[in-house]
């Protein structure tokens, strides 16, 4: 456990120095999601949002800012990890991937450590913004003090599991960058960041349930916007746990396959 | 001991045949290669480009799986028990990759050390000792991107030693380094084997480096072992020609005739060239030393000797000779 802590700390320092070397990056990490959030909010402004609007069946107008805030917070958590996984190609180019795989380090610890450190670096500023903004928006309903920490924990754990899975996908080939295009924008559209998935047509609903962010956002909104109790959330939490279990299993299996593939083809250094 | 037995590595390579067609071909990078690494000894792996040196190193360091054959490290199989093997090996490559440039030297070592489970004071002490060893203690907190090429290479050595490996693979470690820095690194490598008991496998394009450092040399060509011996035995066993060079002020017809006879008697060859200083440079090549008969001959012709030198065959001559022989 102590070793894992030491590895995590080293990974955090590495990520910090390597990817977040300039203060301007933090500025962009705040400004970019805030702009996205404001753009999304005002995109709804020209449309009819009254009680008889199509969207009112799923979300009240008063709760729209909170809906978007939680949506964007969840998206930023997951987006950071798509970015971080994409950066695996740097490790390949720099030859440092070989130096990681020549060592006996626990591969899962490395992947999840990498995800956690990217997450901490990438989201803390926007997370603070959301916390602050929550004081000024309407529609917050909590069952107890435990709801916000639980919501945070759900986001953190699910995002790290997602990040580990993505890292493995990017291990397979230097040409995995197409995954960035496949995963980023569709995740924003279909996971319910800006619109509730229940408002989607059936085909879009099917896509939305391929992203674990959909399940995580449902839980977070239930905790922060509906004041759901633990008991009522158990089925949804079970569903998310099952999805995460599938992802962890897939990560373990794919990691073994990816390393075997790299050792066979020698593509660990090709870029 | 590291024992590689009948190791073979085949890559599948894709060849484009037009826009939509592609063909897979198999390329044998290493074929039936066997060798041993013993603690305290340095072995050299020599060959021309594409001989399979780097592939061999990567198989030994668990980064590649052999297609067939076995590699065992202190009894552990490099494929099945790779976790145990990884703790015992490390690799240092030439060039400026394999480091995080935005991190300082110390942060790089902290990161790579943590991959080997090192932590706390033990890691701190190990890093200090390595930084002192490679002469980077003063620059420990400088980002690597500000290091010179030689400093980066020295940091690579510290990184390769972070887990105190018993078996160290050096792939062109002095590539592109200035002569004084390369000499310093060679001294360091020699100490690692002699004083710290490391088993070292070295590949280098600088043959004199291999001659200077290695106890044994394996010469491979197209992945196949073509010779294995000490550098001295390799040069002697091939009976390559020794070059004897003499510079004289003039060359009479009779001396020219006698020189031709001398070379014929000893089964050698000769080259004669007039230099810019209006002198004659005579080079005699042969398997037998012709110094004494040559000097007697020159004395008989009353020809003064302006310069005399002998050039023994080097390992480089061995490699070139083998490459010529296999290419023929």
Coordinates of C-alpha atoms in Angstrom, one line a residue:
Chain A
X1 CA 0.0 0.0 0.0
X2 CA 2.9 2.3 0.9
X3 CA 4.5 1.4 -2.4
X4 CA 1.3 2.2 -4.2
X5 CA 1.2 5.6 -2.5
X6 CA 4.8 6.3 -3.5
X7 CA 4.1 5.3 -7.1
X8 CA 1.0 7.6 -7.1
X9 CA 2.9 10.5 -5.7
X10 CA 5.7 10.0 -8.3
X11 CA 3.0 9.8 -11.0
X12 CA 1.3 13.0 -9.8
X13 CA 4.6 14.9 -9.8
X14 CA 5.5 13.5 -13.2
X15 CA 2.1 14.5 -14.7
X16 CA 2.2 17.9 -13.0
X17 CA 5.7 18.8 -14.2
X18 CA 5.2 17.2 -17.6
X19 CA 1.7 18.2 -18.7
X20 CA 0.8 21.1 -16.3
X21 CA 4.0 23.0 -16.4
X22 CA 2.5 26.4 -17.1
X23 CA 0.0 28.4 -15.0
X24 CA -1.8 29.3 -18.2
X25 CA -2.9 25.6 -18.5
X26 CA -4.8 25.9 -15.3
X27 CA -6.4 29.1 -16.6
X28 CA -7.5 27.3 -19.7
X29 CA -8.8 24.4 -17.6
X30 CA -11.1 26.8 -15.9
X31 CA -12.0 29.0 -18.7
X32 CA -12.7 26.4 -21.3
X33 CA -15.4 24.4 -19.3
X34 CA -16.9 27.7 -18.0
X35 CA -17.3 28.9 -21.6
X36 CA -18.8 25.6 -22.5
X37 CA -21.2 25.7 -19.6
X38 CA -22.3 29.3 -20.4
X39 CA -22.6 28.5 -24.1
X40 CA -24.8 25.5 -23.3
X41 CA -27.0 27.5 -20.9
X42 CA -27.6 30.3 -23.3
X43 CA -28.2 27.9 -26.2
X44 CA -31.5 27.1 -24.4
X45 CA -32.4 30.8 -24.0
X46 CA -34.0 31.3 -27.5
X47 CA -36.2 28.2 -27.0
X48 CA -39.5 27.9 -25.1
X49 CA -38.7 26.5 -21.7
X50 CA -42.1 26.7 -20.0
X51 CA -44.0 23.9 -18.3
X52 CA -45.4 22.8 -21.7
X53 CA -42.0 22.6 -23.4
X54 CA -40.8 19.2 -24.6
X55 CA -37.8 19.4 -22.2
X56 CA -40.0 20.2 -19.2
X57 CA -41.0 16.5 -19.0
X58 CA -37.5 15.7 -18.0
X59 CA -36.1 18.8 -16.3
X60 CA -37.6 22.0 -14.9
X61 CA -36.3 25.4 -16.2
X62 CA -35.3 26.4 -12.7
X63 CA -33.0 23.4 -12.4
X64 CA -31.4 23.9 -15.8
X65 CA -28.2 25.7 -14.5
X66 CA -27.7 22.9 -11.9
X67 CA -28.4 20.3 -14.6
X68 CA -25.7 21.8 -16.8
X69 CA -23.3 22.3 -14.0
X70 CA -23.4 18.7 -12.9
X71 CA -23.3 17.6 -16.5
X72 CA -20.2 19.6 -17.3
X73 CA -18.5 18.6 -14.1
X74 CA -19.0 15.0 -15.0
X75 CA -17.9 15.6 -18.5
X76 CA -14.7 17.4 -17.4
X77 CA -13.8 14.5 -15.2
X78 CA -14.1 12.0 -18.1
X79 CA -12.7 14.3 -20.7
X80 CA -9.5 14.8 -18.7
X81 CA -9.0 11.1 -18.9
X82 CA -9.6 10.8 -22.6
X83 CA -6.9 13.5 -23.0
X84 CA -4.6 11.7 -20.5
X85 CA -4.9 8.4 -22.4
X86 CA -4.2 10.2 -25.6
X87 CA -1.0 11.3 -24.1
X88 CA 0.1 7.7 -23.9
X89 CA 1.4 8.3 -27.5
X90 CA 3.9 10.7 -25.9
X91 CA 5.3 7.9 -23.7
X92 CA 5.6 5.8 -26.8
X93 CA 7.5 8.5 -28.7
X94 CA 9.8 9.4 -25.9
X95 CA 10.7 5.8 -25.2
X96 CA 9.6 6.1 -21.6
X97 CA 6.9 3.5 -22.2
X98 CA 9.6 1.0 -22.6
X99 CA 11.2 2.1 -19.4
X100 CA 7.9 1.6 -17.6
X101 CA 7.3 -1.8 -19.1
X102 CA 10.8 -3.0 -18.4
X103 CA 10.1 -2.4 -14.7
X104 CA 8.2 -4.8 -12.5
X105 CA 5.6 -2.1 -11.6
X106 CA 2.0 -3.3 -11.2
X107 CA 0.5 -2.3 -14.6
X108 CA -2.9 -1.7 -13.1
X109 CA -1.5 0.5 -10.4
X110 CA 0.4 2.4 -13.1
X111 CA -2.7 2.9 -15.2
X112 CA -5.0 3.9 -12.4
X113 CA -2.3 6.0 -10.8
X114 CA -1.9 7.8 -14.1
X115 CA -5.6 8.4 -14.4
X116 CA -5.9 9.6 -10.8
X117 CA -3.1 12.1 -11.2
X118 CA -4.4 13.4 -14.5
X119 CA -7.8 13.8 -12.9
X120 CA -6.6 15.7 -9.9
X121 CA -4.6 18.1 -12.0
X122 CA -7.3 18.5 -14.7
X123 CA -10.4 19.0 -12.7
X124 CA -9.7 20.7 -9.4
X125 CA -10.1 24.2 -10.7
X126 CA -13.4 23.6 -12.4
X127 CA -14.5 21.5 -9.4
X128 CA -13.9 24.6 -7.1
X129 CA -15.9 26.7 -9.6
X130 CA -18.8 24.3 -9.5
X131 CA -18.8 24.1 -5.7
X132 CA -18.9 27.9 -5.6
X133 CA -21.6 28.1 -8.3
X134 CA -23.8 25.6 -6.4
X135 CA -24.4 28.3 -3.8
X136 CA -25.9 30.6 -6.4
X137 CA -28.1 28.2 -8.3
X138 CA -31.6 27.0 -7.5
X139 CA -33.0 23.5 -7.3
X140 CA -30.5 21.8 -5.0
X141 CA -32.2 19.1 -3.1
X142 CA -30.2 16.9 -0.7
X143 CA -31.2 14.0 1.5
X144 CA -28.3 14.6 3.8
X145 CA -24.8 16.0 4.2
X146 CA -23.4 12.9 2.7
X147 CA -24.9 13.5 -0.7
X148 CA -22.2 15.9 -2.2
X149 CA -19.2 13.8 -1.0
X150 CA -20.9 10.6 -2.3
X151 CA -21.6 12.3 -5.6
X152 CA -17.9 13.3 -5.8
X153 CA -16.8 9.8 -4.9
X154 CA -19.0 8.3 -7.6
X155 CA -17.5 10.7 -10.2
X156 CA -14.0 10.1 -9.0
X157 CA -14.1 6.3 -9.0
X158 CA -16.1 5.9 -12.2
X159 CA -13.8 8.3 -14.0
X160 CA -10.6 6.6 -12.9
X161 CA -12.0 3.2 -14.0
X162 CA -12.9 4.8 -17.3
X163 CA -9.4 6.3 -17.6
X164 CA -7.7 3.0 -16.9
X165 CA -9.8 1.4 -19.6
X166 CA -8.9 4.1 -22.1
X167 CA -5.2 3.9 -21.4
X168 CA -5.2 0.2 -22.2
X169 CA -6.9 0.9 -25.6
X170 CA -4.2 3.5 -26.4
X171 CA -1.6 0.9 -25.5
X172 CA -2.6 -1.3 -28.4
X173 CA -1.5 0.9 -31.2
X174 CA 0.1 4.2 -32.0
X175 CA -2.8 4.7 -34.3
X176 CA -5.3 4.8 -31.5
X177 CA -5.8 8.5 -31.7
X178 CA -9.0 8.0 -33.7
X179 CA -10.5 6.9 -30.4
X180 CA -10.1 10.4 -29.2
X181 CA -12.5 11.5 -32.0
X182 CA -14.8 8.6 -31.4
X183 CA -15.0 9.0 -27.6
X184 CA -14.9 12.7 -26.9
X185 CA -17.7 14.4 -28.8
X186 CA -20.2 11.5 -28.7
X187 CA -19.6 11.4 -24.9
X188 CA -20.5 15.0 -24.7
X189 CA -23.7 14.6 -26.8
X190 CA -25.0 11.2 -25.7
X191 CA -24.0 11.0 -22.0
X192 CA -26.6 13.5 -20.9
X193 CA -24.3 16.4 -20.3
X194 CA -26.5 18.9 -21.9
X195 CA -29.7 17.0 -22.5
X196 CA -31.3 14.2 -20.4
X197 CA -30.7 10.8 -22.2
X198 CA -34.4 10.0 -21.6
X199 CA -35.3 12.8 -24.0
X200 CA -33.3 11.0 -26.8
X201 CA -34.8 8.8 -29.5
X202 CA -34.3 5.0 -28.9
X203 CA -31.1 4.7 -31.1
X204 CA -29.5 7.6 -29.2
X205 CA -30.5 6.1 -25.9
X206 CA -28.7 2.9 -26.8
X207 CA -25.5 4.8 -27.6
X208 CA -25.8 6.8 -24.4
X209 CA -25.8 3.7 -22.3
X210 CA -22.4 2.7 -23.8
X211 CA -20.8 5.5 -21.8
X212 CA -20.3 5.0 -18.0
X213 CA -20.7 8.8 -17.7
X214 CA -24.4 8.4 -18.4
X215 CA -24.9 6.2 -15.3
X216 CA -22.6 8.4 -13.2
X217 CA -24.5 11.6 -14.1
X218 CA -27.9 9.9 -13.4
X219 CA -26.7 9.1 -9.9
X220 CA -25.1 12.5 -9.3
X221 CA -28.2 14.3 -10.4
X222 CA -30.4 12.1 -8.3
X223 CA -28.2 12.9 -5.3
X224 CA -28.0 16.7 -5.9
X225 CA -31.2 17.5 -7.7
X226 CA -33.8 15.0 -6.5
X227 CA -32.7 14.5 -2.9
X228 CA -32.7 10.8 -3.5
X229 CA -32.1 8.5 -0.5
X230 CA -29.5 5.8 -0.5
X231 CA -32.2 3.2 -0.6
X232 CA -33.9 4.5 -3.7
X233 CA -30.5 4.8 -5.4
X234 CA -29.3 1.3 -4.7
X235 CA -30.5 -0.2 -8.1
X236 CA -28.8 2.6 -10.1
X237 CA -25.7 2.3 -8.0
X238 CA -25.7 -1.5 -8.6
X239 CA -26.0 -0.8 -12.3
X240 CA -23.0 1.6 -12.2
X241 CA -21.0 -0.9 -10.1
X242 CA -21.8 -3.6 -12.7
X243 CA -20.7 -1.4 -15.6
X244 CA -17.5 -0.5 -13.7
X245 CA -16.8 -4.1 -12.9
X246 CA -17.2 -4.9 -16.6
X247 CA -14.7 -2.1 -17.4
X248 CA -12.2 -3.2 -14.8
X249 CA -12.4 -6.8 -16.1
X250 CA -12.0 -5.6 -19.7
X251 CA -9.0 -3.5 -18.6
X252 CA -7.3 -6.4 -16.9
X253 CA -7.8 -8.7 -19.9
X254 CA -6.9 -6.1 -22.5
X255 CA -3.9 -5.0 -20.5
X256 CA -2.5 -8.6 -20.7
X257 CA -3.3 -8.8 -24.4
X258 CA -1.8 -5.4 -25.1
X259 CA 1.5 -6.2 -23.4
X260 CA 1.6 -9.6 -25.1
X261 CA 0.9 -7.8 -28.4
X262 CA 3.6 -5.2 -27.8
X263 CA 6.2 -7.9 -26.8
X264 CA 5.4 -9.9 -29.9
X265 CA 5.4 -7.0 -32.5
X266 CA 7.9 -4.7 -30.9
X267 CA 5.5 -1.8 -31.4
X268 CA 6.2 -0.4 -27.9
X269 CA 8.7 2.0 -29.6
X270 CA 7.0 2.6 -32.9
X271 CA 5.6 6.0 -33.4
Chain B
X1 CA 23.9 -16.1 -14.8
X2 CA 21.9 -15.1 -17.9
X3 CA 21.7 -17.9 -20.4
X4 CA 20.2 -17.4 -23.8
X5 CA 19.7 -20.7 -25.7
X6 CA 18.8 -21.0 -29.4
X7 CA 16.9 -17.7 -29.3
X8 CA 15.0 -16.7 -32.4
X9 CA 12.9 -13.7 -33.1
X10 CA 10.7 -13.3 -36.2
X11 CA 8.7 -10.2 -36.9
X12 CA 5.8 -10.0 -39.2
X13 CA 6.2 -6.9 -41.5
X14 CA 3.4 -5.4 -43.6
X15 CA 4.3 -4.3 -47.1
X16 CA 1.9 -2.1 -49.0
X17 CA 1.1 -3.3 -52.5
X18 CA -0.9 -0.4 -53.9
X19 CA -3.8 1.4 -52.3
X20 CA -5.8 -1.4 -50.9
X21 CA -3.5 -4.4 -51.0
X22 CA -1.0 -5.3 -48.4
X23 CA 1.2 -8.3 -47.9
X24 CA 2.6 -9.7 -44.7
X25 CA 6.2 -11.1 -44.8
X26 CA 8.2 -12.6 -42.0
X27 CA 11.6 -11.2 -41.2
X28 CA 14.0 -13.2 -39.0
X29 CA 15.8 -10.6 -36.8
X30 CA 17.6 -13.1 -34.6
X31 CA 18.3 -16.7 -35.5
X32 CA 19.4 -19.5 -33.2
X33 CA 21.5 -17.3 -31.0
X34 CA 23.0 -18.6 -27.8
X35 CA 25.2 -16.8 -25.3
X36 CA 25.9 -16.3 -21.6
X37 CA 26.3 -13.3 -19.3
X38 CA 28.3 -13.8 -16.2
X39 CA 28.5 -11.3 -13.2
X40 CA 31.6 -9.1 -13.3
X41 CA 32.1 -9.6 -17.0
X42 CA 31.3 -7.4 -20.0
X43 CA 30.3 -9.1 -23.2
X44 CA 30.1 -7.3 -26.5
X45 CA 27.5 -7.9 -29.3
X46 CA 28.9 -6.8 -32.6
X47 CA 27.5 -6.7 -36.1
X48 CA 26.6 -4.4 -38.9
X49 CA 23.2 -2.5 -38.9
X50 CA 20.2 -4.8 -38.8
X51 CA 22.3 -7.6 -37.3
X52 CA 19.7 -8.1 -34.5
X53 CA 21.6 -6.5 -31.6
X54 CA 18.8 -4.3 -30.2
X55 CA 16.3 -7.1 -30.7
X56 CA 18.5 -9.4 -28.6
X57 CA 18.9 -6.8 -25.9
X58 CA 15.1 -6.3 -25.8
X59 CA 14.4 -10.0 -25.5
X60 CA 16.9 -10.3 -22.6
X61 CA 15.3 -7.3 -20.9
X62 CA 11.7 -8.8 -21.3
X63 CA 10.6 -6.1 -23.7
X64 CA 10.2 -8.6 -26.5
X65 CA 9.2 -12.3 -26.5
X66 CA 11.4 -14.6 -28.4
X67 CA 9.6 -16.6 -31.1
X68 CA 11.5 -19.7 -29.9
X69 CA 14.3 -20.5 -27.6
X70 CA 14.8 -19.7 -24.0
X71 CA 16.3 -16.9 -21.9
X72 CA 16.8 -17.6 -18.2
X73 CA 18.1 -15.2 -15.7
X74 CA 19.4 -16.7 -12.4
X75 CA 17.1 -19.7 -13.2
X76 CA 14.0 -17.6 -14.0
X77 CA 12.5 -17.8 -17.4
X78 CA 12.4 -14.3 -19.0
X79 CA 8.9 -15.0 -20.5
X80 CA 7.1 -17.0 -17.8
X81 CA 8.7 -15.4 -14.7
X82 CA 9.3 -12.0 -16.2
X83 CA 8.3 -10.2 -13.0
X84 CA 11.3 -11.7 -11.2
X85 CA 13.6 -11.1 -14.2
X86 CA 12.5 -7.4 -14.5
X87 CA 13.8 -6.8 -11.0
X88 CA 17.2 -8.0 -12.0
X89 CA 17.7 -6.3 -15.3
X90 CA 17.8 -2.8 -16.8
X91 CA 18.7 -1.2 -20.1
X92 CA 20.6 1.9 -21.1
X93 CA 20.3 3.2 -24.6
X94 CA 22.2 5.9 -26.4
X95 CA 20.5 9.1 -27.5
X96 CA 18.4 11.5 -25.6
X97 CA 15.1 9.5 -25.3
X98 CA 13.7 7.5 -22.4
X99 CA 13.7 10.5 -20.0
X100 CA 11.1 13.1 -19.1
X101 CA 12.6 16.3 -20.3
X102 CA 10.5 18.7 -18.3
X103 CA 11.3 16.9 -15.1
X104 CA 14.6 17.5 -13.2
X105 CA 17.2 14.8 -13.0
X106 CA 16.2 14.0 -9.5
X107 CA 12.5 13.9 -10.3
X108 CA 13.2 11.5 -13.2
X109 CA 15.1 9.2 -10.9
X110 CA 12.3 9.5 -8.2
X111 CA 9.8 8.4 -10.8
X112 CA 11.7 5.5 -12.2
X113 CA 12.8 4.4 -8.7
X114 CA 9.1 4.3 -7.6
X115 CA 8.4 1.9 -10.5
X116 CA 10.8 -0.5 -8.8
X117 CA 9.0 -0.1 -5.5
X118 CA 11.7 2.1 -4.0
X119 CA 10.5 4.8 -1.6
X120 CA 11.3 7.2 1.2
X121 CA 14.8 7.5 2.6
X122 CA 16.1 4.4 0.7
X123 CA 15.1 6.0 -2.6
X124 CA 16.4 9.3 -1.6
X125 CA 19.8 7.8 -0.6
X126 CA 20.0 5.7 -3.8
X127 CA 19.3 8.8 -6.0
X128 CA 22.0 10.9 -4.1
X129 CA 24.5 8.1 -4.5
X130 CA 23.8 7.6 -8.3
X131 CA 23.8 11.4 -8.9
X132 CA 27.2 11.6 -7.3
X133 CA 28.4 8.5 -9.2
X134 CA 27.5 10.0 -12.6
X135 CA 28.6 13.5 -11.6
X136 CA 25.2 15.1 -11.8
X137 CA 24.7 16.0 -8.1
X138 CA 25.0 19.7 -8.7
X139 CA 22.6 19.6 -11.6
X140 CA 20.1 17.3 -9.9
X141 CA 17.4 20.0 -9.7
X142 CA 17.8 21.3 -13.2
X143 CA 15.2 20.3 -15.8
X144 CA 16.6 17.6 -18.2
X145 CA 15.8 19.8 -21.2
X146 CA 18.6 22.1 -20.0
X147 CA 21.1 19.2 -19.8
X148 CA 23.8 18.8 -22.4
X149 CA 23.8 15.5 -24.4
X150 CA 26.5 14.1 -22.2
X151 CA 24.6 15.0 -19.0
X152 CA 21.4 13.3 -20.4
X153 CA 23.5 10.2 -21.2
X154 CA 24.9 10.2 -17.7
X155 CA 21.3 10.5 -16.3
X156 CA 20.4 7.6 -18.4
X157 CA 23.1 5.6 -16.7
X158 CA 21.8 6.6 -13.3
X159 CA 18.3 5.6 -14.4
X160 CA 19.5 2.3 -15.6
X161 CA 21.2 1.6 -12.2
X162 CA 18.3 2.8 -10.1
X163 CA 17.2 -0.8 -9.3
X164 CA 20.8 -1.9 -8.8
X165 CA 20.4 -4.5 -11.6
X166 CA 22.6 -7.6 -11.7
X167 CA 22.3 -7.6 -15.5
X168 CA 22.8 -4.4 -17.5
X169 CA 22.2 -4.0 -21.2
X170 CA 23.9 -1.1 -22.9
X171 CA 22.7 -0.3 -26.4
X172 CA 25.1 2.1 -28.1
X173 CA 25.6 4.0 -24.8
X174 CA 28.2 6.5 -26.2
X175 CA 26.3 7.3 -29.4
X176 CA 27.0 10.9 -30.4
X177 CA 29.0 11.8 -27.3
X178 CA 32.2 13.9 -27.3
X179 CA 35.4 11.9 -26.9
X180 CA 36.2 12.9 -23.3
X181 CA 32.6 12.2 -22.1
X182 CA 32.6 8.9 -24.0
X183 CA 35.9 8.0 -22.3
X184 CA 34.5 8.9 -18.9
X185 CA 31.5 6.7 -19.6
X186 CA 33.7 3.7 -20.6
X187 CA 35.6 4.1 -17.4
X188 CA 32.3 4.0 -15.5
X189 CA 31.1 1.0 -17.3
X190 CA 34.3 -0.9 -16.7
X191 CA 34.0 -0.1 -12.9
X192 CA 30.4 -1.3 -12.9
X193 CA 31.6 -4.8 -13.9
X194 CA 34.9 -4.9 -12.1
X195 CA 33.9 -3.3 -8.8
X196 CA 30.2 -3.8 -8.6
X197 CA 30.0 -7.2 -10.2
X198 CA 27.5 -6.4 -12.8
X199 CA 27.1 -8.6 -15.9
X200 CA 27.0 -6.2 -18.8
X201 CA 26.1 -6.7 -22.4
X202 CA 27.3 -3.9 -24.7
X203 CA 26.5 -3.1 -28.2
X204 CA 28.4 -0.3 -29.9
X205 CA 29.4 0.9 -33.4
X206 CA 32.7 2.1 -31.9
X207 CA 34.7 -1.1 -32.2
X208 CA 37.6 0.3 -30.1
X209 CA 35.1 0.7 -27.3
X210 CA 34.3 -3.0 -27.5
X211 CA 37.9 -3.9 -27.7
X212 CA 38.7 -1.8 -24.6
X213 CA 35.8 -3.0 -22.5
X214 CA 34.7 -6.5 -23.4
X215 CA 36.0 -9.7 -22.0
X216 CA 34.2 -11.6 -24.8
X217 CA 32.7 -10.7 -28.1
X218 CA 29.8 -12.2 -30.0
X219 CA 29.7 -11.3 -33.6
X220 CA 26.3 -11.6 -35.3
X221 CA 25.3 -11.2 -38.8
X222 CA 21.7 -11.1 -39.9
X223 CA 20.7 -12.4 -36.5
X224 CA 23.0 -15.4 -36.6
X225 CA 26.2 -15.9 -34.5
X226 CA 29.2 -16.0 -36.7
X227 CA 32.0 -15.8 -34.1
X228 CA 32.5 -15.8 -30.4
X229 CA 35.8 -15.3 -28.5
X230 CA 37.9 -12.8 -26.7
X231 CA 38.8 -9.8 -28.8
X232 CA 42.5 -10.9 -28.9
X233 CA 41.7 -14.4 -30.0
X234 CA 39.2 -13.2 -32.6
X235 CA 41.9 -11.1 -34.3
X236 CA 44.5 -13.8 -34.0
X237 CA 42.3 -16.7 -35.0
X238 CA 41.4 -15.2 -38.3
X239 CA 45.1 -14.7 -39.2
X240 CA 44.5 -11.3 -40.6
X241 CA 47.3 -9.4 -42.1
X242 CA 49.6 -7.1 -40.1
X243 CA 50.5 -3.9 -41.9
X244 CA 54.1 -2.8 -41.7
X245 CA 54.7 0.7 -42.9
X246 CA 58.1 2.3 -43.7
X247 CA 59.0 5.7 -45.1
X248 CA 62.2 6.0 -47.1
X249 CA 63.8 9.0 -48.9
X250 CA 64.3 7.2 -52.3
X251 CA 63.4 4.0 -54.0
X252 CA 65.9 2.5 -56.5
X253 CA 64.9 -0.1 -59.0
X254 CA 67.0 -2.8 -57.2
X255 CA 65.3 -2.0 -53.9
X256 CA 61.9 -2.2 -55.5
X257 CA 62.8 -5.6 -57.0
X258 CA 64.1 -6.9 -53.6
X259 CA 60.9 -5.7 -51.9
X260 CA 58.8 -7.6 -54.4
X261 CA 60.9 -10.7 -53.7
X262 CA 60.6 -10.3 -49.9
X263 CA 56.8 -10.1 -50.2
X264 CA 56.7 -13.1 -52.4
X265 CA 58.8 -15.1 -50.0
X266 CA 56.5 -14.3 -47.1
X267 CA 53.2 -14.6 -49.0
X268 CA 52.2 -11.0 -48.4
X269 CA 51.4 -8.0 -50.5
X270 CA 52.9 -4.5 -50.9
X271 CA 51.8 -1.0 -51.7
X272 CA 54.2 1.8 -52.6
X273 CA 53.2 5.5 -52.8
X274 CA 55.1 8.7 -53.2
X275 CA 54.3 11.2 -50.5
X276 CA 54.0 15.0 -50.8
X277 CA 57.4 15.4 -49.1
X278 CA 59.1 13.6 -52.0
X279 CA 59.6 10.4 -49.9
X280 CA 58.3 6.9 -50.5
X281 CA 55.8 5.1 -48.3
X282 CA 56.1 1.4 -48.5
X283 CA 53.4 -0.8 -46.9
X284 CA 53.9 -4.5 -46.6
X285 CA 50.9 -6.7 -45.5
X286 CA 51.3 -10.3 -44.4
X287 CA 50.4 -12.8 -41.8
X288 CA 54.0 -13.0 -40.7
X289 CA 56.0 -10.2 -39.1
X290 CA 58.4 -8.9 -41.8
X291 CA 60.1 -6.2 -39.7
X292 CA 63.5 -7.9 -39.4
X293 CA 64.0 -8.9 -43.0
X294 CA 62.7 -5.5 -44.2
X295 CA 65.2 -3.7 -42.0
X296 CA 68.0 -6.0 -43.2
X297 CA 67.1 -5.3 -46.8
X298 CA 67.0 -1.6 -46.3
X299 CA 70.4 -1.7 -44.5
X300 CA 71.8 -3.7 -47.4
X301 CA 70.6 -1.0 -49.8
X302 CA 72.0 1.7 -47.5
X303 CA 68.5 3.3 -47.4
X304 CA 67.8 5.4 -44.3
X305 CA 64.5 4.8 -42.5
X306 CA 62.6 8.0 -41.9
X307 CA 59.6 6.3 -40.1
X308 CA 58.6 2.8 -39.3
X309 CA 55.3 1.6 -37.8
X310 CA 53.4 -1.6 -37.4
X311 CA 49.6 -1.9 -37.4
X312 CA 48.2 -5.0 -35.8
X313 CA 44.7 -6.2 -37.1
X314 CA 41.9 -4.8 -35.0
X315 CA 38.4 -6.0 -34.2
X316 CA 37.2 -3.7 -36.8
X317 CA 39.2 -5.6 -39.4
X318 CA 37.7 -8.8 -38.1
X319 CA 34.1 -7.4 -38.6
X320 CA 34.9 -6.0 -42.0
X321 CA 36.6 -9.3 -43.0
X322 CA 33.6 -11.3 -41.9
X323 CA 31.1 -9.0 -43.6
X324 CA 33.1 -9.3 -46.8
X325 CA 33.4 -13.0 -46.5
X326 CA 29.6 -13.5 -45.9
X327 CA 28.7 -10.9 -48.5
X328 CA 30.8 -12.7 -51.1

